[in-house]
Tab-separated table of C-alpha atoms in Angstrom:
chain	number	residue	atom	x	y	z
A	1	UNK	CA	93.600	62.497	99.386
A	2	UNK	CA	91.952	59.407	99.402
A	3	UNK	CA	93.322	58.466	102.870
A	4	UNK	CA	91.361	60.808	104.181
A	5	UNK	CA	88.798	59.339	106.507
A	6	UNK	CA	85.574	60.046	105.043
A	7	UNK	CA	83.518	60.079	107.535
A	8	UNK	CA	82.743	63.411	109.291
A	9	UNK	CA	84.542	64.550	112.956
A	10	UNK	CA	82.077	65.992	115.351
A	11	UNK	CA	82.989	69.938	116.938
A	12	UNK	CA	84.206	68.046	120.110
A	13	UNK	CA	86.069	65.560	118.941
A	14	UNK	CA	88.138	68.313	116.219
A	15	UNK	CA	88.617	70.744	120.318
A	16	UNK	CA	90.427	67.914	121.331
A	17	UNK	CA	92.675	67.183	118.264
A	18	UNK	CA	94.443	70.106	119.601
A	19	UNK	CA	94.986	68.976	122.896
A	20	UNK	CA	96.501	65.672	121.492
A	21	UNK	CA	98.273	67.241	119.240
A	22	UNK	CA	100.202	69.067	121.951
A	23	UNK	CA	100.578	65.786	124.387
A	24	UNK	CA	101.931	63.925	121.384
A	25	UNK	CA	105.030	66.634	120.647
A	26	UNK	CA	105.509	66.633	124.249
A	27	UNK	CA	105.687	62.494	124.104
A	28	UNK	CA	107.908	63.048	120.771
A	29	UNK	CA	110.111	65.539	122.684
A	30	UNK	CA	110.940	62.932	125.275
A	31	UNK	CA	111.868	60.252	122.098
A	32	UNK	CA	109.173	58.135	122.812
A	33	UNK	CA	108.099	55.992	119.455
A	34	UNK	CA	105.229	54.874	120.733
A	35	UNK	CA	101.807	55.973	123.061
A	36	UNK	CA	99.162	54.295	124.594
A	37	UNK	CA	95.385	55.680	124.682
A	38	UNK	CA	96.055	55.598	128.419
A	39	UNK	CA	98.406	57.750	128.708
A	40	UNK	CA	97.671	60.371	126.038
A	41	UNK	CA	94.188	60.108	127.931
A	42	UNK	CA	95.909	60.862	131.567
A	43	UNK	CA	97.847	64.788	129.562
A	44	UNK	CA	95.177	65.670	127.952
A	45	UNK	CA	93.058	65.064	130.521
A	46	UNK	CA	90.342	62.858	128.971
A	47	UNK	CA	89.521	58.827	129.283
A	48	UNK	CA	91.101	56.363	127.512
A	49	UNK	CA	87.756	55.168	125.834
A	50	UNK	CA	87.346	58.680	124.059
A	51	UNK	CA	91.293	59.557	123.185
A	52	UNK	CA	90.167	55.714	120.942
A	53	UNK	CA	86.971	57.281	119.964
A	54	UNK	CA	88.260	60.287	118.908
A	55	UNK	CA	91.235	58.924	116.979
A	56	UNK	CA	89.012	56.769	115.154
A	57	UNK	CA	87.784	59.083	113.502
A	58	UNK	CA	91.175	59.980	111.753
A	59	UNK	CA	91.032	56.121	110.877
A	60	UNK	CA	94.052	55.238	113.443
A	61	UNK	CA	93.325	52.523	116.048
A	62	UNK	CA	96.632	52.142	117.044
A	63	UNK	CA	98.045	48.165	117.868
A	64	UNK	CA	96.723	46.020	120.654
A	65	UNK	CA	99.676	46.462	123.701
A	66	UNK	CA	101.863	48.504	121.863
A	67	UNK	CA	99.417	52.170	121.403
A	68	UNK	CA	100.079	54.433	118.642
A	69	UNK	CA	103.120	55.290	116.803
A	70	UNK	CA	103.751	58.618	118.047
A	71	UNK	CA	105.243	60.158	115.304
A	72	UNK	CA	102.142	58.947	112.752
A	73	UNK	CA	99.626	60.281	114.933
A	74	UNK	CA	101.418	64.012	114.736
A	75	UNK	CA	101.180	63.040	111.046
A	76	UNK	CA	97.365	62.263	111.204
A	77	UNK	CA	96.502	64.584	113.533
A	78	UNK	CA	98.113	67.695	111.891
A	79	UNK	CA	97.162	66.680	109.036
A	80	UNK	CA	93.371	66.350	109.631
A	81	UNK	CA	93.587	70.031	111.459
A	82	UNK	CA	95.346	71.189	108.214
A	83	UNK	CA	98.420	72.103	110.019
A	84	UNK	CA	100.449	70.752	107.152
A	85	UNK	CA	99.838	73.578	105.023
A	86	UNK	CA	100.669	77.273	106.145
A	87	UNK	CA	97.652	79.603	106.941
A	88	UNK	CA	98.297	83.184	106.585
A	89	UNK	CA	97.319	85.096	109.323
A	90	UNK	CA	97.105	89.296	110.008
A	91	UNK	CA	96.708	90.567	113.254
A	92	UNK	CA	94.782	93.991	113.844
A	93	UNK	CA	95.697	95.210	116.665
A	94	UNK	CA	98.578	96.482	118.085
A	95	UNK	CA	98.198	97.134	121.805
A	96	UNK	CA	99.879	94.886	124.318
A	97	UNK	CA	97.698	91.558	123.408
A	98	UNK	CA	98.068	91.937	119.524
A	99	UNK	CA	101.901	92.072	120.152
A	100	UNK	CA	101.482	89.111	122.508
A	101	UNK	CA	100.277	86.968	119.883
A	102	UNK	CA	102.437	88.233	116.860
A	103	UNK	CA	105.145	87.106	119.612
A	104	UNK	CA	103.350	84.097	120.390
A	105	UNK	CA	105.967	81.384	119.153
A	106	UNK	CA	103.276	78.361	118.979
A	107	UNK	CA	101.802	79.948	116.279
A	108	UNK	CA	104.947	79.689	113.870
A	109	UNK	CA	105.402	75.848	115.047
A	110	UNK	CA	101.523	75.058	114.765
A	111	UNK	CA	101.912	76.147	110.711
A	112	UNK	CA	100.364	79.878	111.229
A	113	UNK	CA	102.647	82.466	109.611
A	114	UNK	CA	101.524	86.204	110.465
A	115	UNK	CA	101.780	87.780	107.272
A	116	UNK	CA	100.458	91.050	108.585
A	117	UNK	CA	100.061	93.438	111.267
A	118	UNK	CA	97.470	96.858	111.462
A	119	UNK	CA	96.302	99.309	113.345
A	120	UNK	CA	94.510	102.447	113.033
A	121	UNK	CA	96.719	104.191	115.759
A	122	UNK	CA	98.925	106.167	113.883
A	123	UNK	CA	101.543	106.096	116.959
A	124	UNK	CA	101.758	101.980	116.360
A	125	UNK	CA	101.986	102.020	112.587
A	126	UNK	CA	105.610	101.630	111.901
A	127	UNK	CA	106.146	99.724	114.648
A	128	UNK	CA	108.770	97.061	114.085
A	129	UNK	CA	107.504	93.953	115.775
A	130	UNK	CA	109.631	90.270	115.018
A	131	UNK	CA	109.655	90.304	111.681
A	132	UNK	CA	107.073	92.847	110.388
A	133	UNK	CA	105.854	96.553	110.361
A	134	UNK	CA	102.535	97.192	111.546
A	135	UNK	CA	100.758	99.032	109.023
A	136	UNK	CA	98.071	101.067	108.807
A	137	UNK	CA	94.640	99.098	108.905
A	138	UNK	CA	93.117	101.605	105.762
A	139	UNK	CA	96.211	99.595	104.345
A	140	UNK	CA	94.796	96.220	104.729
A	141	UNK	CA	93.250	95.921	101.165
A	142	UNK	CA	96.821	96.208	99.756
A	143	UNK	CA	98.312	93.817	101.923
A	144	UNK	CA	95.767	91.174	101.539
A	145	UNK	CA	96.229	91.772	97.422
A	146	UNK	CA	100.122	90.775	98.493
A	147	UNK	CA	99.916	87.859	101.255
A	148	UNK	CA	96.070	87.017	100.975
A	149	UNK	CA	95.900	85.966	104.688
A	150	UNK	CA	93.092	83.498	105.281
A	151	UNK	CA	93.090	84.111	109.128
A	152	UNK	CA	91.630	87.490	110.818
A	153	UNK	CA	92.881	87.873	114.850
A	154	UNK	CA	91.522	90.530	116.168
A	155	UNK	CA	92.762	91.923	119.198
A	156	UNK	CA	91.211	95.457	119.146
A	157	UNK	CA	88.675	97.561	121.547
A	158	UNK	CA	85.138	95.809	121.763
A	159	UNK	CA	83.853	99.161	120.565
A	160	UNK	CA	85.994	98.748	116.740
A	161	UNK	CA	85.615	95.330	116.542
A	162	UNK	CA	82.649	94.673	114.378
A	163	UNK	CA	84.496	97.027	112.040
A	164	UNK	CA	87.728	95.144	111.835
A	165	UNK	CA	85.404	92.109	110.919
A	166	UNK	CA	83.936	93.700	108.123
A	167	UNK	CA	87.716	95.216	107.194
A	168	UNK	CA	88.684	91.498	107.369
A	169	UNK	CA	86.202	90.169	105.581
A	170	UNK	CA	85.787	92.179	102.294
A	171	UNK	CA	89.821	91.540	102.573
A	172	UNK	CA	89.058	87.928	101.677
A	173	UNK	CA	89.983	86.649	104.971
A	174	UNK	CA	87.633	83.808	105.762
A	175	UNK	CA	88.233	82.367	109.123
A	176	UNK	CA	88.478	84.914	112.346
A	177	UNK	CA	89.653	84.473	115.259
A	178	UNK	CA	88.204	87.468	117.835
A	179	UNK	CA	90.153	88.068	121.143
A	180	UNK	CA	87.491	91.110	121.065
A	181	UNK	CA	84.557	91.171	124.314
A	182	UNK	CA	82.368	91.782	121.527
A	183	UNK	CA	79.874	89.928	119.926
A	184	UNK	CA	80.401	89.852	116.002
A	185	UNK	CA	77.948	89.291	113.467
A	186	UNK	CA	79.900	88.119	109.951
A	187	UNK	CA	78.652	86.128	106.559
A	188	UNK	CA	78.156	82.541	106.602
A	189	UNK	CA	80.781	81.767	104.846
A	190	UNK	CA	83.470	83.144	107.048
A	191	UNK	CA	84.416	80.790	110.494
A	192	UNK	CA	84.399	82.876	113.832
A	193	UNK	CA	85.282	81.804	116.967
A	194	UNK	CA	85.856	83.477	120.427
A	195	UNK	CA	88.262	83.568	123.107
A	196	UNK	CA	87.071	84.731	126.538
A	197	UNK	CA	90.451	84.552	128.939
A	198	UNK	CA	88.613	85.005	131.599
A	199	UNK	CA	86.654	81.656	131.110
A	200	UNK	CA	89.645	79.347	132.682
A	201	UNK	CA	89.598	81.901	135.404
A	202	UNK	CA	86.442	80.707	136.206
A	203	UNK	CA	86.639	77.160	135.845
A	204	UNK	CA	89.776	77.491	138.449
A	205	UNK	CA	87.598	79.468	140.552
A	206	UNK	CA	85.320	76.409	140.619
A	207	UNK	CA	87.996	73.992	141.189
A	208	UNK	CA	89.294	76.350	144.115
A	209	UNK	CA	85.514	76.749	146.075
A	210	UNK	CA	85.895	72.943	145.718
A	211	UNK	CA	89.308	73.262	147.620
A	212	UNK	CA	87.822	75.751	150.616
A	213	UNK	CA	85.462	72.766	151.608
A	214	UNK	CA	82.462	72.119	149.208
A	215	UNK	CA	83.878	67.779	148.744
A	216	UNK	CA	86.114	67.209	145.608
A	217	UNK	CA	85.858	68.317	142.304
A	218	UNK	CA	83.623	66.150	139.951
A	219	UNK	CA	85.598	63.823	137.515
A	220	UNK	CA	83.892	62.610	134.775
A	221	UNK	CA	87.193	62.011	132.799
A	222	UNK	CA	86.185	64.558	130.680
A	223	UNK	CA	87.851	67.773	130.258
A	224	UNK	CA	86.769	69.492	127.491
A	225	UNK	CA	88.378	71.648	124.639
A	226	UNK	CA	91.494	73.526	124.345
A	227	UNK	CA	92.925	73.871	127.990
A	228	UNK	CA	93.848	70.690	130.121
A	229	UNK	CA	95.746	70.639	133.778
A	230	UNK	CA	98.871	69.271	133.003
B	1	UNK	CA	74.796	76.366	151.809
B	2	UNK	CA	72.039	74.226	151.727
B	3	UNK	CA	70.440	75.214	148.389
B	4	UNK	CA	73.486	73.277	147.058
B	5	UNK	CA	73.220	70.321	145.228
B	6	UNK	CA	74.882	67.485	146.650
B	7	UNK	CA	75.191	65.948	143.452
B	8	UNK	CA	78.984	66.086	141.784
B	9	UNK	CA	79.300	68.036	138.433
B	10	UNK	CA	81.583	66.964	135.738
B	11	UNK	CA	84.123	68.415	135.089
B	12	UNK	CA	83.078	68.933	131.380
B	13	UNK	CA	79.909	70.518	132.439
B	14	UNK	CA	81.872	72.822	134.914
B	15	UNK	CA	84.021	73.776	131.829
B	16	UNK	CA	80.659	74.669	129.982
B	17	UNK	CA	79.004	76.900	132.866
B	18	UNK	CA	80.586	79.941	131.845
B	19	UNK	CA	79.779	79.092	128.340
B	20	UNK	CA	75.957	79.966	129.527
B	21	UNK	CA	76.954	81.955	132.145
B	22	UNK	CA	78.181	84.393	129.436
B	23	UNK	CA	75.110	83.871	127.232
B	24	UNK	CA	73.095	84.318	130.178
B	25	UNK	CA	74.655	88.261	130.537
B	26	UNK	CA	74.265	88.840	126.772
B	27	UNK	CA	70.150	87.905	126.775
B	28	UNK	CA	70.515	90.018	130.349
B	29	UNK	CA	71.706	92.581	129.232
B	30	UNK	CA	69.332	92.687	125.626
B	31	UNK	CA	66.291	93.433	128.759
B	32	UNK	CA	65.398	89.429	128.695
B	33	UNK	CA	63.734	88.077	131.741
B	34	UNK	CA	63.246	83.697	130.784
B	35	UNK	CA	65.292	81.779	128.197
B	36	UNK	CA	64.472	78.372	126.583
B	37	UNK	CA	67.323	75.849	126.477
B	38	UNK	CA	67.150	75.800	122.699
B	39	UNK	CA	68.132	79.564	123.279
B	40	UNK	CA	70.953	78.878	125.048
B	41	UNK	CA	72.095	76.127	123.492
B	42	UNK	CA	72.404	77.866	120.284
B	43	UNK	CA	74.132	80.512	121.720
B	44	UNK	CA	76.866	78.639	123.606
B	45	UNK	CA	77.320	75.721	120.894
B	46	UNK	CA	75.773	72.944	122.202
B	47	UNK	CA	72.084	71.253	122.080
B	48	UNK	CA	69.267	71.452	124.527
B	49	UNK	CA	69.235	68.319	125.532
B	50	UNK	CA	72.653	69.018	126.923
B	51	UNK	CA	71.574	72.462	128.270
B	52	UNK	CA	69.420	70.817	130.191
B	53	UNK	CA	71.037	67.901	131.539
B	54	UNK	CA	74.045	70.523	132.811
B	55	UNK	CA	71.251	72.910	134.415
B	56	UNK	CA	70.156	69.507	135.990
B	57	UNK	CA	73.827	69.267	137.930
B	58	UNK	CA	72.566	72.777	139.574
B	59	UNK	CA	69.399	71.874	140.482
B	60	UNK	CA	67.975	74.228	137.994
B	61	UNK	CA	64.858	72.567	135.322
B	62	UNK	CA	63.882	75.867	134.248
B	63	UNK	CA	59.504	75.912	133.505
B	64	UNK	CA	58.020	73.985	130.715
B	65	UNK	CA	57.322	76.004	128.215
B	66	UNK	CA	58.478	78.766	129.568
B	67	UNK	CA	62.168	78.907	130.005
B	68	UNK	CA	64.696	79.684	132.835
B	69	UNK	CA	64.670	82.665	134.460
B	70	UNK	CA	67.813	84.488	133.908
B	71	UNK	CA	68.803	86.533	136.473
B	72	UNK	CA	68.257	83.538	139.056
B	73	UNK	CA	70.402	81.229	136.803
B	74	UNK	CA	73.007	83.807	136.200
B	75	UNK	CA	73.352	84.134	140.341
B	76	UNK	CA	73.050	79.894	140.657
B	77	UNK	CA	76.365	79.487	137.759
B	78	UNK	CA	77.747	82.678	140.025
B	79	UNK	CA	77.217	80.693	142.698
B	80	UNK	CA	78.378	77.187	141.582
B	81	UNK	CA	81.592	78.485	139.853
B	82	UNK	CA	82.310	80.833	143.187
B	83	UNK	CA	81.705	84.005	141.468
B	84	UNK	CA	79.720	85.759	144.142
B	85	UNK	CA	83.179	85.762	145.931
B	86	UNK	CA	85.666	88.070	145.203
B	87	UNK	CA	89.021	86.645	144.176
B	88	UNK	CA	92.373	87.936	144.604
B	89	UNK	CA	94.380	87.395	141.705
B	90	UNK	CA	98.677	88.058	141.379
B	91	UNK	CA	99.907	88.096	137.687
B	92	UNK	CA	103.919	87.056	137.443
B	93	UNK	CA	105.026	88.157	134.557
B	94	UNK	CA	104.645	91.778	133.192
B	95	UNK	CA	105.576	91.427	129.273
B	96	UNK	CA	102.566	92.465	126.607
B	97	UNK	CA	100.625	89.526	127.977
B	98	UNK	CA	101.020	90.321	131.340
B	99	UNK	CA	99.689	93.643	131.167
B	100	UNK	CA	96.622	92.699	128.332
B	101	UNK	CA	95.864	90.417	131.096
B	102	UNK	CA	96.445	92.990	133.892
B	103	UNK	CA	93.881	95.472	131.918
B	104	UNK	CA	91.070	92.729	130.855
B	105	UNK	CA	88.095	94.265	131.981
B	106	UNK	CA	86.116	90.722	131.861
B	107	UNK	CA	88.234	89.561	134.992
B	108	UNK	CA	86.893	92.305	137.353
B	109	UNK	CA	83.737	92.014	136.026
B	110	UNK	CA	83.926	87.962	136.579
B	111	UNK	CA	85.097	88.814	140.907
B	112	UNK	CA	88.133	88.159	140.103
B	113	UNK	CA	90.741	91.277	141.473
B	114	UNK	CA	93.905	91.428	140.306
B	115	UNK	CA	95.940	92.825	144.280
B	116	UNK	CA	99.327	92.096	142.840
B	117	UNK	CA	101.933	92.578	139.855
B	118	UNK	CA	105.624	90.893	139.933
B	119	UNK	CA	108.380	90.547	137.803
B	120	UNK	CA	111.840	89.979	137.710
B	121	UNK	CA	112.923	92.948	135.366
B	122	UNK	CA	113.961	95.539	137.527
B	123	UNK	CA	113.209	97.635	134.719
B	124	UNK	CA	109.364	97.087	134.368
B	125	UNK	CA	109.293	96.874	138.659
B	126	UNK	CA	107.542	99.954	139.699
B	127	UNK	CA	105.318	100.326	136.363
B	128	UNK	CA	102.627	101.524	136.726
B	129	UNK	CA	98.823	99.390	135.083
B	130	UNK	CA	95.699	99.948	135.890
B	131	UNK	CA	95.724	100.511	140.174
B	132	UNK	CA	98.683	98.838	140.678
B	133	UNK	CA	102.811	99.316	140.134
B	134	UNK	CA	104.582	95.814	139.613
B	135	UNK	CA	106.866	94.539	141.988
B	136	UNK	CA	109.679	92.499	142.255
B	137	UNK	CA	108.828	89.241	142.505
B	138	UNK	CA	111.174	88.546	145.520
B	139	UNK	CA	108.265	90.843	146.992
B	140	UNK	CA	106.285	88.286	146.300
B	141	UNK	CA	105.559	86.840	149.957
B	142	UNK	CA	105.358	90.045	151.154
B	143	UNK	CA	102.661	91.137	148.757
B	144	UNK	CA	101.299	87.839	149.785
B	145	UNK	CA	100.619	88.210	153.195
B	146	UNK	CA	99.164	91.878	152.280
B	147	UNK	CA	96.727	90.847	149.520
B	148	UNK	CA	96.232	86.926	149.877
B	149	UNK	CA	96.497	85.630	146.487
B	150	UNK	CA	94.609	82.842	145.434
B	151	UNK	CA	94.897	82.240	142.065
B	152	UNK	CA	98.380	83.148	140.189
B	153	UNK	CA	99.507	83.501	136.802
B	154	UNK	CA	102.307	82.772	134.895
B	155	UNK	CA	102.804	85.288	131.791
B	156	UNK	CA	106.365	84.914	132.164
B	157	UNK	CA	108.712	82.909	129.660
B	158	UNK	CA	108.389	79.385	129.705
B	159	UNK	CA	111.643	78.761	130.830
B	160	UNK	CA	111.433	80.663	134.355
B	161	UNK	CA	107.678	79.414	134.445
B	162	UNK	CA	108.083	76.634	136.908
B	163	UNK	CA	110.482	78.359	139.384
B	164	UNK	CA	107.651	80.802	138.930
B	165	UNK	CA	104.881	78.293	139.827
B	166	UNK	CA	107.615	77.119	142.960
B	167	UNK	CA	107.397	81.025	144.392
B	168	UNK	CA	103.199	81.274	143.776
B	169	UNK	CA	103.081	77.651	145.620
B	170	UNK	CA	105.325	79.166	148.824
B	171	UNK	CA	103.034	82.104	148.509
B	172	UNK	CA	100.466	80.666	149.367
B	173	UNK	CA	98.587	80.668	145.783
B	174	UNK	CA	96.052	77.289	145.701
B	175	UNK	CA	95.113	77.991	141.753
B	176	UNK	CA	97.474	78.508	138.741
B	177	UNK	CA	96.281	79.418	135.460
B	178	UNK	CA	99.556	79.062	133.059
B	179	UNK	CA	99.705	80.737	129.876
B	180	UNK	CA	103.486	80.146	129.200
B	181	UNK	CA	104.263	77.101	126.486
B	182	UNK	CA	105.751	75.015	129.220
B	183	UNK	CA	105.015	72.142	131.607
B	184	UNK	CA	104.609	72.702	135.235
B	185	UNK	CA	104.594	70.535	138.478
B	186	UNK	CA	102.795	71.655	141.497
B	187	UNK	CA	101.719	70.107	144.972
B	188	UNK	CA	98.113	68.260	144.546
B	189	UNK	CA	96.457	70.586	146.702
B	190	UNK	CA	97.047	73.092	144.036
B	191	UNK	CA	94.753	73.416	140.988
B	192	UNK	CA	96.195	74.143	137.514
B	193	UNK	CA	95.274	74.783	134.238
B	194	UNK	CA	97.249	75.569	131.602
B	195	UNK	CA	96.096	78.202	128.463
B	196	UNK	CA	97.933	77.782	124.641
B	197	UNK	CA	96.582	80.354	122.687
B	198	UNK	CA	97.256	78.323	119.699
B	199	UNK	CA	94.589	75.790	120.283
B	200	UNK	CA	92.099	77.972	119.086
B	201	UNK	CA	93.929	78.386	116.161
B	202	UNK	CA	93.747	75.106	115.335
B	203	UNK	CA	90.418	74.736	115.540
B	204	UNK	CA	90.227	77.588	113.122
B	205	UNK	CA	92.621	75.491	110.541
B	206	UNK	CA	90.327	72.431	110.738
B	207	UNK	CA	87.361	74.521	109.759
B	208	UNK	CA	89.043	76.445	106.822
B	209	UNK	CA	90.780	73.330	105.348
B	210	UNK	CA	86.700	71.693	105.249
B	211	UNK	CA	86.144	75.191	102.977
B	212	UNK	CA	88.634	74.557	101.005
B	213	UNK	CA	87.211	71.304	99.321
B	214	UNK	CA	86.945	68.659	101.817
B	215	UNK	CA	82.540	69.114	102.856
B	216	UNK	CA	81.142	70.517	105.768
B	217	UNK	CA	82.558	70.669	109.225
B	218	UNK	CA	81.192	68.080	111.829
B	219	UNK	CA	78.393	69.008	114.288
B	220	UNK	CA	77.140	66.914	116.767
B	221	UNK	CA	76.068	69.985	118.618
B	222	UNK	CA	78.486	69.923	120.540
B	223	UNK	CA	81.113	72.246	120.765
B	224	UNK	CA	83.097	71.624	124.422
B	225	UNK	CA	85.789	74.054	126.249
B	226	UNK	CA	85.862	78.059	126.906
B	227	UNK	CA	85.018	79.644	123.153
B	228	UNK	CA	82.194	79.198	120.668
B	229	UNK	CA	81.218	80.626	117.364
B	230	UNK	CA	78.935	83.533	118.209
């Protein structure tokens, strides 16, 4: 790991790395070996100076007049994000959203390996989804002892989300992605992120309203966070 | 609309407004009338100076030693984001993800009113989801003539997403939120945003890896985009 940059990477940069990675994989699929910061910036919806600054945290500076080596940059970002290792994931709550997530191909493609599905509904226990059967949430400890999930995804109703989070933590999960519309408490050693599927609609609403007669959208070249126009 | 600030709002600020709104609604539910920029910053995962700068674009400056009036700020953000009007939304693709989105309560709470559900699968046409029946996608033009959806959500497989986008545009939709893992082209007058549900997992992976022995997470007080630890 001596190659790894010792610099702390700002949160905002961390949040853009998956966007760069997605853009690079598209470039790579098109068979292109190098990419300029300008092209990457355009694809990721930020400005080129920000791309260069962000990538400098990874110790990646590109070559003047040539750009970045796509494959090497993919490797660097994957390594920095921890995607060169396999993360075992457990999904709690197998309603429509949980099922959609269990079938979501992008997870596997990014190194996330779903090792368990749990629900409290006896009507769902035993259902086959992909390669797995849904197990009762009371079996979470047993499941954790077998397959050691590091990451838990909560796709339950809000009313039970805290209880599920507590069970995931007790089972040894140290990162939680919460899709339930609930504010959760977890111990300090557990990372918690929340997804609100309505956020993007609200951003679209802004631009929709602008279209309808409030001038042009602002553009500081800095579209933050996981979702960009493409 | 003479109250409306004439300033262009940077994209990064627009993307944070829904996060502030969510935080303010939590504060409001707790019965608190005013909120400091520091508290709002903490809830939204950014720094206080950024909160004050962002809100200044809305012409909102708070009161020294008191903070911001919660209800008024909620109104200002909702107005700026266009959430004081009702947006008719059509969802294309009623697999698990489409069904989850059709049932997602946060949409209604933010002014998004689902007026149509379309799918190409005859096995799904006629299914009741909430108050609506799934219609065949060939009926999209008829549906649009009745209920004029402004926003289309694509929750189809990637292979048909471009065709569905073309149909939505032909039906008069001017904003598209794409959940399909596909790169879409739309005319210039159409706003397009893409959601990749694996982005948040990748960010979690970074912090998980950090926990496992690569020092502490970077923290520049600037967590971008729709999803913050809470």
